[in-house]
């Protein structure tokens, strides 16, 4: 499940630099995906590119955008439910240069106790 940003966003910009996958962009700004530029998914507030979001699986124990957002508007998108395996596979695709260790509680919110 990708994370999404709701219209409650106040455009503070805190989330963007925290994303390990460069999945967050400011409203109106084109995003990069697979070497190409694409039109913004939102004109007015920050947005997340679902194809680049791994819910921080592979990197952190929780969604970093949600952790820093002052108005709690980074939330799970119920229309994009994905397995931990799928999200981890995406993390590996996005970072082909990186050797990922096996997932554990520090690198997957699915494994939080
Ligand atoms: S959940 Fe993680 S990977 Fe997805 S947009 Fe937020 S910071 Fe980026
Ligand atoms: S941290 Fe929250 S309020 Fe700030 S830009 Fe990101 S989604 Fe919007």
PDB file of C-alpha atoms and ligand atoms in Angstrom:
ATOM      1  CA  UNK A   1       0.000   0.000   0.000  1.00  0.00           C
ATOM      2  CA  UNK A   2       1.474   3.271  -1.027  1.00  0.00           C
ATOM      3  CA  UNK A   3       1.287   6.214   1.293  1.00  0.00           C
ATOM      4  CA  UNK A   4      -0.690   9.221   0.066  1.00  0.00           C
ATOM      5  CA  UNK A   5      -0.875  12.873   1.018  1.00  0.00           C
ATOM      6  CA  UNK A   6      -4.319  14.290   1.653  1.00  0.00           C
ATOM      7  CA  UNK A   7      -5.655  17.773   0.984  1.00  0.00           C
ATOM      8  CA  UNK A   8      -4.919  18.667   4.599  1.00  0.00           C
ATOM      9  CA  UNK A   9      -1.298  19.261   3.490  1.00  0.00           C
ATOM     10  CA  UNK A  10      -0.044  22.741   4.456  1.00  0.00           C
ATOM     11  CA  UNK A  11       2.876  22.620   1.994  1.00  0.00           C
ATOM     12  CA  UNK A  12       5.505  22.851   4.726  1.00  0.00           C
ATOM     13  CA  UNK A  13       7.953  20.682   2.766  1.00  0.00           C
ATOM     14  CA  UNK A  14       9.159  18.700   5.792  1.00  0.00           C
ATOM     15  CA  UNK A  15       8.430  15.312   4.240  1.00  0.00           C
ATOM     16  CA  UNK A  16      10.205  15.688   0.903  1.00  0.00           C
ATOM     17  CA  UNK A  17      13.847  15.344   2.045  1.00  0.00           C
ATOM     18  CA  UNK A  18      12.962  12.459   4.385  1.00  0.00           C
ATOM     19  CA  UNK A  19      11.831  10.077   1.645  1.00  0.00           C
ATOM     20  CA  UNK A  20      14.479   7.417   0.899  1.00  0.00           C
ATOM     21  CA  UNK A  21      12.999   6.879  -2.562  1.00  0.00           C
ATOM     22  CA  UNK A  22      12.547  10.462  -3.805  1.00  0.00           C
ATOM     23  CA  UNK A  23       8.842   9.713  -4.089  1.00  0.00           C
ATOM     24  CA  UNK A  24       7.617  13.080  -2.767  1.00  0.00           C
ATOM     25  CA  UNK A  25       7.297  16.225  -4.836  1.00  0.00           C
ATOM     26  CA  UNK A  26       5.862  19.687  -4.315  1.00  0.00           C
ATOM     27  CA  UNK A  27       2.569  20.529  -5.974  1.00  0.00           C
ATOM     28  CA  UNK A  28       2.966  21.495  -9.617  1.00  0.00           C
ATOM     29  CA  UNK A  29       6.499  20.112  -9.851  1.00  0.00           C
ATOM     30  CA  UNK A  30       7.155  17.384 -12.432  1.00  0.00           C
ATOM     31  CA  UNK A  31       8.378  14.063 -11.091  1.00  0.00           C
ATOM     32  CA  UNK A  32      11.049  11.715 -12.368  1.00  0.00           C
ATOM     33  CA  UNK A  33      10.284   8.034 -12.871  1.00  0.00           C
ATOM     34  CA  UNK A  34      12.371   5.496 -14.775  1.00  0.00           C
ATOM     35  CA  UNK A  35      14.523   8.228 -16.278  1.00  0.00           C
ATOM     36  CA  UNK A  36      11.627  10.285 -17.616  1.00  0.00           C
ATOM     37  CA  UNK A  37       9.850  13.385 -16.389  1.00  0.00           C
ATOM     38  CA  UNK A  38       6.080  13.287 -15.818  1.00  0.00           C
ATOM     39  CA  UNK A  39       3.439  15.885 -15.059  1.00  0.00           C
ATOM     40  CA  UNK A  40       2.690  16.595 -11.407  1.00  0.00           C
ATOM     41  CA  UNK A  41       0.022  14.439  -9.763  1.00  0.00           C
ATOM     42  CA  UNK A  42      -1.172  17.425  -7.735  1.00  0.00           C
ATOM     43  CA  UNK A  43      -1.133  21.106  -8.572  1.00  0.00           C
ATOM     44  CA  UNK A  44      -1.815  22.469  -5.120  1.00  0.00           C
ATOM     45  CA  UNK A  45      -0.130  20.373  -2.469  1.00  0.00           C
ATOM     46  CA  UNK A  46       2.711  17.901  -2.017  1.00  0.00           C
ATOM     47  CA  UNK A  47       2.159  14.484  -3.536  1.00  0.00           C
ATOM     48  CA  UNK A  48       3.632  10.982  -3.487  1.00  0.00           C
ATOM     49  CA  UNK A  49       4.357   8.972  -6.641  1.00  0.00           C
ATOM     50  CA  UNK A  50       2.881   5.539  -5.814  1.00  0.00           C
ATOM     51  CA  UNK A  51       5.309   3.717  -8.121  1.00  0.00           C
ATOM     52  CA  UNK A  52       8.210   5.072  -6.055  1.00  0.00           C
ATOM     53  CA  UNK A  53       6.800   4.633  -2.548  1.00  0.00           C
ATOM     54  CA  UNK A  54       7.751   1.520  -0.574  1.00  0.00           C
ATOM     55  CA  UNK A  55       6.090   2.623   2.678  1.00  0.00           C
ATOM     56  CA  UNK A  56       9.762   2.962   3.640  1.00  0.00           C
ATOM     57  CA  UNK A  57      10.123  -0.840   3.599  1.00  0.00           C
ATOM     58  CA  UNK A  58      13.808  -1.682   3.171  1.00  0.00           C
ATOM     59  CA  UNK A  59      14.903   1.549   4.824  1.00  0.00           C
ATOM     60  CA  UNK A  60      13.063   2.415   8.026  1.00  0.00           C
ATOM     61  CA  UNK A  61      10.671   1.002  10.592  1.00  0.00           C
ATOM     62  CA  UNK A  62       7.964   3.506   9.776  1.00  0.00           C
ATOM     63  CA  UNK A  63       6.869   5.818   7.007  1.00  0.00           C
ATOM     64  CA  UNK A  64       9.231   8.781   7.316  1.00  0.00           C
ATOM     65  CA  UNK A  65       6.849  11.244   5.689  1.00  0.00           C
ATOM     66  CA  UNK A  66       4.143  10.341   8.177  1.00  0.00           C
ATOM     67  CA  UNK A  67       6.651  10.595  11.039  1.00  0.00           C
ATOM     68  CA  UNK A  68       7.551  14.219  10.283  1.00  0.00           C
ATOM     69  CA  UNK A  69       4.260  15.584   8.942  1.00  0.00           C
ATOM     70  CA  UNK A  70       2.939  18.222  11.364  1.00  0.00           C
ATOM     71  CA  UNK A  71      -0.678  17.729  10.346  1.00  0.00           C
ATOM     72  CA  UNK A  72      -0.714  13.921   9.963  1.00  0.00           C
ATOM     73  CA  UNK A  73      -1.810  14.006   6.348  1.00  0.00           C
ATOM     74  CA  UNK A  74       0.531  11.241   5.074  1.00  0.00           C
ATOM     75  CA  UNK A  75      -1.701   8.210   5.344  1.00  0.00           C
ATOM     76  CA  UNK A  76      -1.992   4.693   3.894  1.00  0.00           C
ATOM     77  CA  UNK A  77      -3.846   4.644   0.576  1.00  0.00           C
ATOM     78  CA  UNK A  78      -6.553   1.968   0.889  1.00  0.00           C
ATOM     79  CA  UNK A  79      -6.805   1.807  -2.904  1.00  0.00           C
ATOM     80  CA  UNK A  80      -3.202   0.642  -3.189  1.00  0.00           C
ATOM     81  CA  UNK A  81      -2.756  -2.257  -0.823  1.00  0.00           C
ATOM     82  CA  UNK A  82       0.567  -4.053  -1.415  1.00  0.00           C
ATOM     83  CA  UNK A  83       2.472  -6.839   0.303  1.00  0.00           C
ATOM     84  CA  UNK A  84       5.721  -6.384   2.167  1.00  0.00           C
ATOM     85  CA  UNK A  85       7.371  -8.564  -0.477  1.00  0.00           C
ATOM     86  CA  UNK A  86       6.143  -6.329  -3.314  1.00  0.00           C
ATOM     87  CA  UNK A  87       7.294  -3.194  -1.516  1.00  0.00           C
ATOM     88  CA  UNK A  88      10.707  -4.675  -0.773  1.00  0.00           C
ATOM     89  CA  UNK A  89      11.037  -5.694  -4.411  1.00  0.00           C
ATOM     90  CA  UNK A  90      10.322  -2.098  -5.383  1.00  0.00           C
ATOM     91  CA  UNK A  91      12.976  -0.817  -2.976  1.00  0.00           C
ATOM     92  CA  UNK A  92      15.521  -3.083  -4.651  1.00  0.00           C
ATOM     93  CA  UNK A  93      14.476  -1.924  -8.108  1.00  0.00           C
ATOM     94  CA  UNK A  94      14.769   1.725  -7.117  1.00  0.00           C
ATOM     95  CA  UNK A  95      18.208   1.169  -5.560  1.00  0.00           C
ATOM     96  CA  UNK A  96      19.935  -1.413  -7.782  1.00  0.00           C
ATOM     97  CA  UNK A  97      23.317  -0.324  -6.436  1.00  0.00           C
ATOM     98  CA  UNK A  98      22.436  -1.221  -2.876  1.00  0.00           C
ATOM     99  CA  UNK A  99      22.745  -4.578  -1.117  1.00  0.00           C
ATOM    100  CA  UNK A 100      19.723  -4.851   1.159  1.00  0.00           C
ATOM    101  CA  UNK A 101      19.906  -6.985   4.257  1.00  0.00           C
ATOM    102  CA  UNK A 102      16.998  -9.263   5.107  1.00  0.00           C
ATOM    103  CA  UNK A 103      14.040  -7.287   6.408  1.00  0.00           C
ATOM    104  CA  UNK A 104      13.603  -6.928  10.142  1.00  0.00           C
ATOM    105  CA  UNK A 105      11.824  -4.676  12.651  1.00  0.00           C
ATOM    106  CA  UNK A 106      14.211  -1.805  11.863  1.00  0.00           C
ATOM    107  CA  UNK A 107      13.544  -1.875   8.133  1.00  0.00           C
ATOM    108  CA  UNK A 108       9.862  -2.830   7.768  1.00  0.00           C
ATOM    109  CA  UNK A 109       6.766  -1.563   9.535  1.00  0.00           C
ATOM    110  CA  UNK A 110       5.216  -4.976   8.784  1.00  0.00           C
ATOM    111  CA  UNK A 111       7.581  -6.515  11.329  1.00  0.00           C
ATOM    112  CA  UNK A 112       7.033  -4.083  14.150  1.00  0.00           C
ATOM    113  CA  UNK A 113       6.246  -5.819  17.411  1.00  0.00           C
TER     114      UNK A 113
HETATM  115  S1  LIG B   1       6.182   6.204   3.012  1.00  0.00           S
HETATM  116 FE1  LIG B   1       8.419   6.359   2.842  1.00  0.00          FE
HETATM  117  S2  LIG B   1       8.826   5.783   0.715  1.00  0.00           S
HETATM  118 FE2  LIG B   1       6.651   6.335   0.807  1.00  0.00          FE
HETATM  119  S3  LIG B   1       6.576   8.497   0.313  1.00  0.00           S
HETATM  120 FE3  LIG B   1       6.667   8.355   2.555  1.00  0.00          FE
HETATM  121  S4  LIG B   1       8.852   8.569   3.016  1.00  0.00           S
HETATM  122 FE4  LIG B   1       8.690   8.046   0.817  1.00  0.00          FE
HETATM  123  S1  LIG B   2       5.069  17.187   5.886  1.00  0.00           S
HETATM  124 FE1  LIG B   2       2.823  17.004   5.665  1.00  0.00          FE
HETATM  125  S2  LIG B   2       2.092  19.129   5.572  1.00  0.00           S
HETATM  126 FE2  LIG B   2       4.296  19.196   5.177  1.00  0.00          FE
HETATM  127  S3  LIG B   2       4.465  19.107   2.911  1.00  0.00           S
HETATM  128 FE3  LIG B   2       4.612  17.006   3.665  1.00  0.00          FE
HETATM  129  S4  LIG B   2       2.523  16.203   3.586  1.00  0.00           S
HETATM  130 FE4  LIG B   2       2.384  18.448   3.453  1.00  0.00          FE
END
